Amino acid sequence: MDKLTNSLWDHQRRAVDFMGHHPSCLLAMDMGTGKSRCIVEAVKKLQPKSRVLIICPRSVLGVWNPEFRKFYDGKVGKKGNPWDDLVVTTLDQNFSASRKATLLEKLDQRFSDLELSATRVVVVNYESAVRPELLKYWNKYTWDLIVVDESHRIKSATGSTSKAIAKLRGKRRVCLTGTPMPHSPLDMFGQARFLDPTVFGKGWTKFRSEYAVMGGYCVNGRPVQVKGFRNMDRFEKKCAEFTFQVKADDVLDLPERHHVVRRCSLPEKIRAGYERLEKDFVTWLESGEAVIASNVLDKLGKLMQYTSGHARYDDDANRRIVEVVHNAKKDALQEILEDNDPGEPIVVFALFTPDLDAIAEAAIASKRQCFELSGRRNELKTWQDDTEGSVIAVQLQAGGVGISLVRSRICCYYSMGFNLGDYEQSLARVHRPGQDRSVTYFHLTVPNSVDDQVYRALTSRKNVVDEVMRNVKSIEPETAITEP
């Protein structure tokens, strides 16, 4: 085993060593403890020409390439050139499954024609991974390493995604998650089936009967309601054989505030609609017609509302109309809600009223109750008194000052305002006296949009309107935001 770099934390070294001794394992590591870095180290140890498949949620597709570029020893490329030591292919969510399969086949041919020896990494989201066109491609190979990121997503024993992923062929298999059992011990079955079906067996009914106490209502004369659990000593012993666990509070002196950017890519047609709006805004700026602060804020708001998923316009009767045009941010928020402990209360800030409705929909889809603090509703006390993992959707103007949200350590920004003071006050609602845990802030942004400019201006404490007007013409991929 090669010597690891000194920059690794001790628990990361132990995790990499655990993977080395367990071809199939689960890294149950809390957020912020560096799960992805451990995978980069594992990939370093593979032989040339190895193939790695990483399956992850849609919202973190863009996380993996930067991780490899930052930590991999050698040249990291994406097209497949003779000088590349590693080639990372991230399958864009906006491509069709057949187009993704064709892209991979063309890259296969390029590797063959040029006799390339680089290690290959393919990153794909769950929804695409189980499409027939891509399943056919995956099954052409026995992968040297298969990584299932946020693996609690395959916990469903009877789910089609869980079953399909379990059938993939891999010499080494790794599950990554901070919440391996978000609801019950039964959540471990689907993940263990993927890792090693000999641990608990392939039969769901047999597994459930061994570790669950059934009762309640019946189907075909058999009780189907889980009333409790049994044989937990045996269950925990088996899990310990393939699980490496890290709790953030045990290993890290975490910074008081941790910021995470989640990129929410728009479908091609929706992106074109946004670009038309942006072009209209630039044309208006250049015309000089009524370019005053209130008009600028109104037009910027229209752009930001579009990135949040809503188109705003006036009809023939001069009535304000708002319609849903995409769900990119709502889907990303739902993934965050599902990926965190279901008992953890979560705060979500937003600028626009339609965003509050979208937040409520994401919460309900994640089986969480949603409360609201806004100009139209004040359910703050109900949320503060609630003991379950509920969500509170807070309109920035209503939740900026004078309230405490320290019940939560997780905060999301669905959309951000233009006022630096409001933003900093909202940050302080969660991180303030009475908060005894590290706080994680998620920022949902659409790449190469006004979101980038607003986020950059707020986090660098600059005037938002000035920064956007200065930069809106030059929003390019290479200047897209990075985490602070």
Coordinates of C-alpha atoms in Angstrom, one line a residue:
M1 CA 0.0 0.0 0.0
D2 CA 1.4 3.4 -1.0
K3 CA 2.1 6.0 1.6
L4 CA -0.8 8.4 2.0
T5 CA -0.3 12.1 1.8
N6 CA 0.3 14.0 5.0
S7 CA -2.8 16.2 4.4
L8 CA -5.2 13.3 5.2
W9 CA -6.9 13.3 8.5
D10 CA -6.3 10.3 10.7
H11 CA -9.8 9.0 10.4
Q12 CA -9.5 9.3 6.6
R13 CA -6.3 7.2 6.7
R14 CA -8.1 4.6 8.7
A15 CA -11.1 4.7 6.3
V16 CA -8.8 4.1 3.3
D17 CA -7.0 1.3 5.1
F18 CA -10.5 -0.2 5.9
M19 CA -11.4 -0.1 2.2
G20 CA -8.1 -1.8 1.4
H21 CA -8.9 -4.7 3.6
H22 CA -12.6 -4.9 2.8
P23 CA -13.4 -5.1 -1.0
S24 CA -17.0 -4.4 -0.2
C25 CA -17.7 -1.9 2.6
L26 CA -19.8 1.0 3.8
L27 CA -18.2 4.3 4.9
A28 CA -20.8 5.7 7.3
M29 CA -19.2 9.1 7.7
D30 CA -20.9 12.3 8.7
M31 CA -21.0 15.4 6.4
G32 CA -17.7 17.3 6.5
T33 CA -15.5 14.3 7.4
G34 CA -14.2 13.8 3.9
K35 CA -15.9 10.8 2.4
S36 CA -15.1 11.7 -1.2
R37 CA -11.4 12.3 -0.4
C38 CA -11.2 8.7 0.8
I39 CA -12.5 7.5 -2.6
V40 CA -9.9 9.6 -4.4
E41 CA -7.2 7.9 -2.4
A42 CA -8.7 4.5 -3.2
V43 CA -8.7 5.3 -6.9
K44 CA -5.0 6.3 -6.7
K45 CA -4.2 2.7 -5.7
L46 CA -5.9 1.1 -8.7
Q47 CA -3.9 -0.3 -11.6
P48 CA -3.7 1.7 -14.9
K49 CA -6.6 1.2 -17.2
S50 CA -8.9 0.6 -14.3
R51 CA -12.6 1.5 -14.5
V52 CA -14.5 3.3 -11.7
L53 CA -18.3 3.9 -11.6
I54 CA -19.6 6.5 -9.2
I55 CA -23.4 6.7 -8.8
C56 CA -24.6 9.8 -6.9
P57 CA -27.6 12.1 -6.4
R58 CA -28.2 14.6 -9.2
S59 CA -27.3 17.6 -7.1
V60 CA -23.8 16.4 -6.4
L61 CA -22.8 15.3 -9.9
G62 CA -20.5 18.3 -10.2
V63 CA -18.7 17.6 -6.9
W64 CA -16.6 14.7 -8.0
N65 CA -14.5 16.2 -10.8
P66 CA -13.2 19.0 -8.6
E67 CA -12.3 16.5 -5.9
F68 CA -10.2 14.4 -8.3
R69 CA -8.6 17.5 -9.8
K70 CA -7.7 18.7 -6.3
F71 CA -6.4 15.5 -4.8
Y72 CA -5.4 13.1 -7.5
D73 CA -1.7 12.7 -8.1
G74 CA -1.2 13.2 -11.9
K75 CA -2.9 14.8 -14.8
V76 CA -6.7 14.7 -14.7
G77 CA -8.5 15.1 -18.0
K78 CA -12.0 14.5 -19.4
K79 CA -11.5 13.9 -23.1
G80 CA -8.9 11.1 -23.0
N81 CA -5.4 12.4 -24.1
P82 CA -2.1 10.5 -24.1
W83 CA -0.8 12.6 -21.2
D84 CA -3.8 12.0 -18.9
D85 CA -3.3 9.8 -15.8
L86 CA -7.0 9.9 -15.0
V87 CA -10.0 10.7 -17.1
V88 CA -13.2 11.7 -15.3
T89 CA -16.5 11.7 -17.3
T90 CA -19.5 13.3 -15.6
L91 CA -22.7 12.4 -17.5
D92 CA -24.7 15.6 -17.7
Q93 CA -28.2 15.2 -16.4
N94 CA -29.7 17.0 -19.4
F95 CA -28.5 14.4 -21.9
S96 CA -30.7 11.5 -22.9
A97 CA -29.7 8.1 -21.6
S98 CA -28.9 6.9 -25.2
R99 CA -26.7 10.0 -25.8
K100 CA -24.8 9.3 -22.6
A101 CA -24.3 5.7 -23.6
T102 CA -23.0 6.8 -27.1
L103 CA -20.6 9.3 -25.4
L104 CA -19.2 6.5 -23.3
E105 CA -18.8 4.2 -26.3
K106 CA -17.0 6.8 -28.3
L107 CA -14.6 7.3 -25.4
D108 CA -14.1 3.6 -25.3
Q109 CA -13.1 3.7 -28.9
R110 CA -10.8 6.6 -28.4
F111 CA -9.0 4.7 -25.6
S112 CA -8.6 1.7 -27.8
D113 CA -7.4 3.7 -30.9
L114 CA -4.8 5.7 -28.9
E115 CA -3.9 2.7 -26.6
L116 CA -4.5 4.9 -23.6
S117 CA -3.7 3.5 -20.1
A118 CA -5.3 6.2 -17.9
T119 CA -7.7 5.1 -15.2
R120 CA -11.3 6.0 -16.1
V121 CA -14.0 7.4 -13.7
V122 CA -17.6 7.7 -14.8
V123 CA -19.9 9.8 -12.6
V124 CA -23.7 9.4 -13.1
N125 CA -26.8 10.2 -11.2
Y126 CA -29.2 7.6 -9.9
E127 CA -32.0 8.2 -12.3
S128 CA -29.8 7.9 -15.4
A129 CA -27.8 5.0 -14.0
V130 CA -30.7 2.6 -14.1
R131 CA -32.0 3.5 -17.6
P132 CA -31.9 0.5 -19.9
E133 CA -29.4 2.1 -22.3
L134 CA -26.9 2.7 -19.6
L135 CA -27.5 -0.6 -17.7
K136 CA -26.6 -2.3 -20.9
Y137 CA -23.3 -0.4 -21.0
W138 CA -22.5 -0.9 -17.3
N139 CA -23.0 -4.7 -17.7
K140 CA -20.4 -4.9 -20.5
Y141 CA -17.7 -4.7 -17.8
T142 CA -16.8 -5.9 -14.4
W143 CA -15.8 -2.6 -12.9
D144 CA -12.7 -2.3 -10.7
L145 CA -14.6 -0.1 -8.3
I146 CA -18.2 0.9 -7.9
V147 CA -19.1 3.7 -5.5
V148 CA -22.7 4.4 -4.5
D149 CA -22.8 7.9 -3.0
E150 CA -25.5 8.7 -0.4
S151 CA -26.3 5.0 -0.5
H152 CA -29.3 5.2 1.7
R153 CA -31.0 5.9 -1.6
I154 CA -30.9 2.2 -2.4
K155 CA -32.3 1.2 1.0
S156 CA -35.6 0.1 -0.5
A157 CA -35.5 -3.7 -0.7
T158 CA -38.2 -3.8 -3.4
G159 CA -37.3 -0.6 -5.3
S160 CA -36.3 -1.0 -9.0
T161 CA -33.2 1.3 -8.5
S162 CA -31.9 -0.7 -5.6
K163 CA -32.4 -4.0 -7.4
A164 CA -30.7 -2.8 -10.6
I165 CA -27.7 -1.4 -8.8
A166 CA -27.3 -4.6 -6.8
K167 CA -26.8 -6.5 -10.1
L168 CA -23.9 -4.4 -11.3
R169 CA -20.6 -6.3 -11.4
G170 CA -17.7 -4.8 -9.5
K171 CA -14.5 -6.2 -8.0
R172 CA -14.7 -3.6 -5.2
R173 CA -17.8 -1.9 -4.0
V174 CA -18.2 1.0 -1.6
C175 CA -21.3 2.7 -0.1
L176 CA -21.0 6.3 1.2
T177 CA -23.5 7.8 3.5
G178 CA -23.8 9.8 6.7
T179 CA -27.2 8.2 7.5
P180 CA -27.1 4.4 6.6
M181 CA -30.3 3.8 8.5
P182 CA -32.4 6.9 8.3
H183 CA -35.7 5.2 9.4
S184 CA -34.9 1.7 10.8
P185 CA -32.4 -1.1 10.8
L186 CA -34.3 -2.6 7.8
D187 CA -32.8 0.2 5.7
M188 CA -29.5 -1.6 5.7
F189 CA -30.8 -4.5 3.6
G190 CA -30.7 -2.8 0.1
Q191 CA -27.2 -1.4 0.8
A192 CA -25.8 -4.8 2.1
R193 CA -27.4 -6.6 -0.9
F194 CA -25.3 -4.3 -3.2
L195 CA -22.1 -4.7 -1.2
D196 CA -22.3 -8.4 -0.4
P197 CA -25.5 -10.5 -0.7
T198 CA -24.0 -13.2 1.5
V199 CA -24.1 -11.0 4.6
F200 CA -27.9 -10.9 5.0
G201 CA -28.9 -13.0 2.0
K202 CA -30.8 -12.0 -1.1
G203 CA -34.3 -12.7 0.4
W204 CA -36.0 -9.6 1.8
T205 CA -38.8 -11.5 3.4
K206 CA -36.4 -13.8 5.3
F207 CA -34.3 -10.8 6.4
R208 CA -37.3 -9.0 7.7
S209 CA -38.7 -11.9 9.5
E210 CA -35.3 -12.4 11.3
Y211 CA -34.8 -8.8 12.4
A212 CA -38.3 -7.3 12.6
V213 CA -41.4 -8.0 14.7
M214 CA -44.4 -8.0 12.4
G215 CA -47.9 -7.2 13.4
G216 CA -50.8 -4.8 12.8
Y217 CA -52.8 -4.9 9.6
C218 CA -52.5 -7.9 7.2
V219 CA -52.2 -8.6 3.5
N220 CA -53.3 -12.1 2.3
G221 CA -53.5 -13.1 6.0
R222 CA -49.9 -12.0 6.8
P223 CA -49.1 -9.1 9.1
V224 CA -47.1 -6.4 7.2
Q225 CA -46.6 -3.7 9.8
V226 CA -43.3 -3.4 11.5
K227 CA -44.0 -3.2 15.3
G228 CA -40.4 -3.5 16.5
F229 CA -37.0 -5.2 16.0
R230 CA -35.2 -8.2 17.4
N231 CA -31.8 -10.0 17.2
M232 CA -30.1 -6.6 17.1
D233 CA -26.9 -7.9 18.6
R234 CA -26.5 -10.3 15.7
F235 CA -27.6 -7.5 13.3
E236 CA -25.0 -5.0 14.6
K237 CA -22.2 -7.6 14.6
K238 CA -22.9 -8.3 10.9
C239 CA -23.0 -4.6 10.1
A240 CA -19.7 -4.0 11.9
E241 CA -18.0 -6.5 9.6
F242 CA -18.4 -4.2 6.6
T243 CA -19.0 -0.7 8.1
F244 CA -16.5 2.0 9.0
Q245 CA -18.2 4.7 11.0
V246 CA -17.1 8.3 11.7
K247 CA -19.1 10.8 13.7
A248 CA -18.1 14.5 13.0
D249 CA -18.3 15.4 16.7
D250 CA -15.8 12.7 17.5
V251 CA -13.1 13.5 15.0
L252 CA -13.3 17.1 13.9
D253 CA -13.0 20.5 15.4
L254 CA -15.3 21.7 12.8
P255 CA -15.5 25.4 11.8
E256 CA -18.4 27.2 13.3
R257 CA -20.0 27.7 9.8
H258 CA -19.6 25.4 6.9
H259 CA -20.9 26.5 3.5
V260 CA -21.8 24.1 0.7
V261 CA -22.8 25.1 -2.8
R262 CA -25.3 22.8 -4.6
R263 CA -25.4 23.4 -8.4
C264 CA -28.9 23.1 -10.0
S265 CA -28.4 22.8 -13.8
L266 CA -31.3 23.8 -16.0
P267 CA -32.7 21.7 -18.8
E268 CA -31.6 22.9 -22.2
K269 CA -34.9 24.6 -23.2
I270 CA -35.3 26.2 -19.8
R271 CA -31.7 27.5 -20.0
A272 CA -32.5 29.1 -23.4
G273 CA -35.4 30.9 -21.8
Y274 CA -33.2 32.2 -19.0
E275 CA -30.6 33.4 -21.5
R276 CA -33.3 35.3 -23.4
L277 CA -34.3 37.1 -20.2
E278 CA -30.7 37.9 -19.4
K279 CA -30.2 39.3 -22.9
D280 CA -33.3 41.5 -22.5
F281 CA -31.9 42.7 -19.2
V282 CA -28.5 43.6 -20.8
T283 CA -30.3 45.4 -23.7
W284 CA -32.3 47.4 -21.2
L285 CA -29.2 48.4 -19.3
E286 CA -27.4 49.5 -22.4
S287 CA -30.5 51.6 -23.5
G288 CA -30.3 53.7 -20.3
E289 CA -34.0 53.9 -20.3
A290 CA -35.3 54.4 -16.7
V291 CA -32.3 52.7 -15.3
I292 CA -33.0 53.5 -11.6
A293 CA -32.5 51.4 -8.5
S294 CA -36.1 50.2 -8.2
N295 CA -36.3 49.2 -11.8
V296 CA -33.0 47.3 -11.7
L297 CA -34.1 45.4 -8.6
D298 CA -37.4 44.5 -10.3
K299 CA -35.7 43.1 -13.4
L300 CA -33.0 41.3 -11.3
G301 CA -35.8 39.8 -9.3
K302 CA -37.4 38.5 -12.5
L303 CA -34.1 36.8 -13.4
M304 CA -33.7 35.3 -10.0
Q305 CA -37.2 34.1 -9.8
Y306 CA -36.6 32.3 -13.1
T307 CA -33.6 30.5 -11.6
S308 CA -35.8 29.5 -8.7
G309 CA -38.2 27.9 -11.1
H310 CA -40.9 30.5 -11.8
A311 CA -41.6 32.8 -14.8
R312 CA -43.1 36.1 -14.0
Y313 CA -45.0 38.3 -16.5
D314 CA -48.0 40.6 -16.9
D315 CA -50.9 39.4 -19.0
D316 CA -53.1 41.5 -21.4
A317 CA -55.1 42.8 -18.5
N318 CA -51.9 43.9 -16.7
R319 CA -52.3 41.2 -14.1
R320 CA -49.1 39.7 -12.6
I321 CA -48.8 36.0 -13.6
V322 CA -46.3 33.5 -12.1
E323 CA -46.0 30.0 -13.6
V324 CA -43.7 27.1 -12.8
V325 CA -41.1 26.5 -15.5
H326 CA -38.7 24.0 -13.9
N327 CA -38.1 22.1 -10.6
A328 CA -34.3 22.1 -10.5
K329 CA -34.0 23.8 -7.1
K330 CA -37.0 22.0 -5.7
D331 CA -35.5 18.6 -6.6
A332 CA -32.1 19.6 -5.2
L333 CA -33.7 20.7 -1.9
Q334 CA -35.7 17.4 -1.7
E335 CA -32.4 15.5 -2.1
I336 CA -30.9 17.5 0.8
L337 CA -33.9 16.9 3.0
E338 CA -33.8 13.2 2.2
D339 CA -30.0 12.9 2.7
N340 CA -30.0 14.3 6.2
D341 CA -31.2 12.7 9.5
P342 CA -35.1 12.6 9.3
G343 CA -35.2 13.8 12.9
E344 CA -33.1 16.9 12.2
P345 CA -35.1 20.2 11.9
I346 CA -34.1 22.3 8.9
V347 CA -34.4 26.0 8.0
V348 CA -34.9 27.0 4.4
F349 CA -34.6 30.7 3.4
A350 CA -36.2 32.1 0.3
L351 CA -36.8 35.5 -1.3
F352 CA -40.0 34.9 -3.3
T353 CA -43.5 33.7 -2.2
P354 CA -43.7 31.0 -4.9
D355 CA -40.4 29.6 -3.5
L356 CA -42.1 29.0 -0.2
D357 CA -44.7 26.9 -1.9
A358 CA -42.0 24.9 -3.7
I359 CA -40.2 24.4 -0.4
A360 CA -43.4 23.0 1.2
E361 CA -43.8 20.6 -1.7
A362 CA -40.2 19.4 -1.4
A363 CA -40.7 18.9 2.4
I364 CA -43.9 16.9 1.9
A365 CA -42.3 14.7 -0.8
S366 CA -39.5 14.1 1.8
K367 CA -42.0 13.1 4.4
R368 CA -41.3 16.1 6.5
Q369 CA -43.8 18.6 7.9
C370 CA -43.3 22.1 6.7
F371 CA -44.1 25.4 8.6
E372 CA -43.8 28.9 7.3
L373 CA -42.6 32.3 8.5
S374 CA -43.5 35.0 6.0
G375 CA -45.6 38.0 5.4
R376 CA -48.6 35.7 4.9
R377 CA -48.0 33.2 7.8
N378 CA -46.2 33.0 11.1
E379 CA -45.8 29.4 12.3
L380 CA -42.4 30.0 14.0
K381 CA -43.5 29.0 17.5
T382 CA -45.2 25.8 16.2
W383 CA -41.9 24.9 14.5
Q384 CA -39.8 25.7 17.6
D385 CA -42.1 23.5 19.7
D386 CA -42.1 20.6 17.2
T387 CA -39.9 17.7 18.1
E388 CA -39.7 15.9 14.7
G389 CA -37.5 16.7 11.7
S390 CA -39.7 19.5 10.4
V391 CA -38.9 22.2 7.9
I392 CA -39.5 25.9 8.3
A393 CA -39.6 28.0 5.1
V394 CA -38.6 31.5 6.0
Q395 CA -39.0 34.5 3.8
L396 CA -35.8 36.6 4.1
Q397 CA -37.7 39.8 4.8
A398 CA -39.6 38.1 7.7
G399 CA -36.8 36.1 9.2
G400 CA -33.8 38.4 9.0
V401 CA -33.9 39.9 12.4
G402 CA -35.2 39.4 15.9
I403 CA -35.7 35.6 15.9
S404 CA -33.8 32.5 16.9
L405 CA -33.6 29.4 14.7
V406 CA -30.9 27.6 16.7
R407 CA -33.1 24.5 17.0
S408 CA -31.5 23.6 13.6
R409 CA -27.9 23.2 12.5
I410 CA -28.8 22.9 8.8
C411 CA -29.9 25.9 6.8
C412 CA -30.6 26.1 3.0
Y413 CA -30.9 29.2 0.8
Y414 CA -33.4 28.4 -1.9
S415 CA -33.0 31.9 -3.2
M416 CA -31.0 34.9 -2.0
G417 CA -31.9 38.5 -1.6
F418 CA -30.0 41.6 -2.8
N419 CA -29.5 43.1 0.6
L420 CA -26.2 42.2 2.4
G421 CA -27.6 43.2 5.8
D422 CA -30.6 40.8 5.4
Y423 CA -28.3 38.0 4.3
E424 CA -25.9 38.4 7.2
Q425 CA -28.8 38.7 9.7
S426 CA -30.3 35.5 8.3
L427 CA -27.0 33.7 8.7
A428 CA -27.0 34.8 12.4
R429 CA -30.5 33.4 13.0
V430 CA -29.1 29.9 13.1
H431 CA -25.5 30.6 14.2
R432 CA -26.0 32.7 17.4
P433 CA -25.8 32.3 21.2
G434 CA -27.6 29.1 22.1
Q435 CA -26.4 27.1 19.1
D436 CA -24.1 24.4 20.4
R437 CA -23.5 22.5 17.1
S438 CA -21.6 23.3 14.0
V439 CA -23.9 24.8 11.3
T440 CA -24.0 23.8 7.6
Y441 CA -25.4 26.3 5.1
F442 CA -26.5 24.9 1.7
H443 CA -26.7 27.4 -1.2
L444 CA -28.8 26.3 -4.2
T445 CA -27.5 28.1 -7.3
V446 CA -28.0 27.8 -11.1
P447 CA -24.6 27.7 -12.8
N448 CA -23.6 30.6 -14.9
S449 CA -26.5 32.8 -13.9
V450 CA -27.4 35.8 -11.8
D451 CA -27.3 33.4 -8.9
D452 CA -23.5 33.2 -9.2
Q453 CA -23.1 36.9 -9.2
V454 CA -25.4 37.4 -6.2
Y455 CA -23.8 34.7 -4.2
R456 CA -20.3 36.0 -4.9
A457 CA -21.3 39.5 -4.0
L458 CA -22.9 38.6 -0.7
T459 CA -20.1 36.2 0.4
S460 CA -17.5 38.9 -0.4
R461 CA -19.6 41.6 1.3
K462 CA -20.0 43.7 -1.9
N463 CA -23.0 45.7 -3.2
V464 CA -25.1 43.1 -5.0
V465 CA -26.7 45.4 -7.6
D466 CA -23.4 47.0 -8.5
E467 CA -21.7 43.6 -8.9
V468 CA -24.4 42.1 -11.0
M469 CA -24.6 45.1 -13.3
R470 CA -20.8 45.0 -13.7
N471 CA -20.6 41.3 -14.4
V472 CA -23.9 40.0 -15.9
K473 CA -22.5 40.3 -19.4
S474 CA -19.6 38.1 -18.6
I475 CA -21.0 35.1 -16.7
E476 CA -18.9 32.3 -18.2
P477 CA -18.4 28.7 -17.0
E478 CA -14.8 29.4 -16.0
T479 CA -15.9 32.1 -13.6
A480 CA -18.6 30.0 -12.0
I481 CA -18.7 30.2 -8.2
T482 CA -16.8 27.9 -5.9
E483 CA -17.4 27.2 -2.2
P484 CA -16.0 29.8 0.2

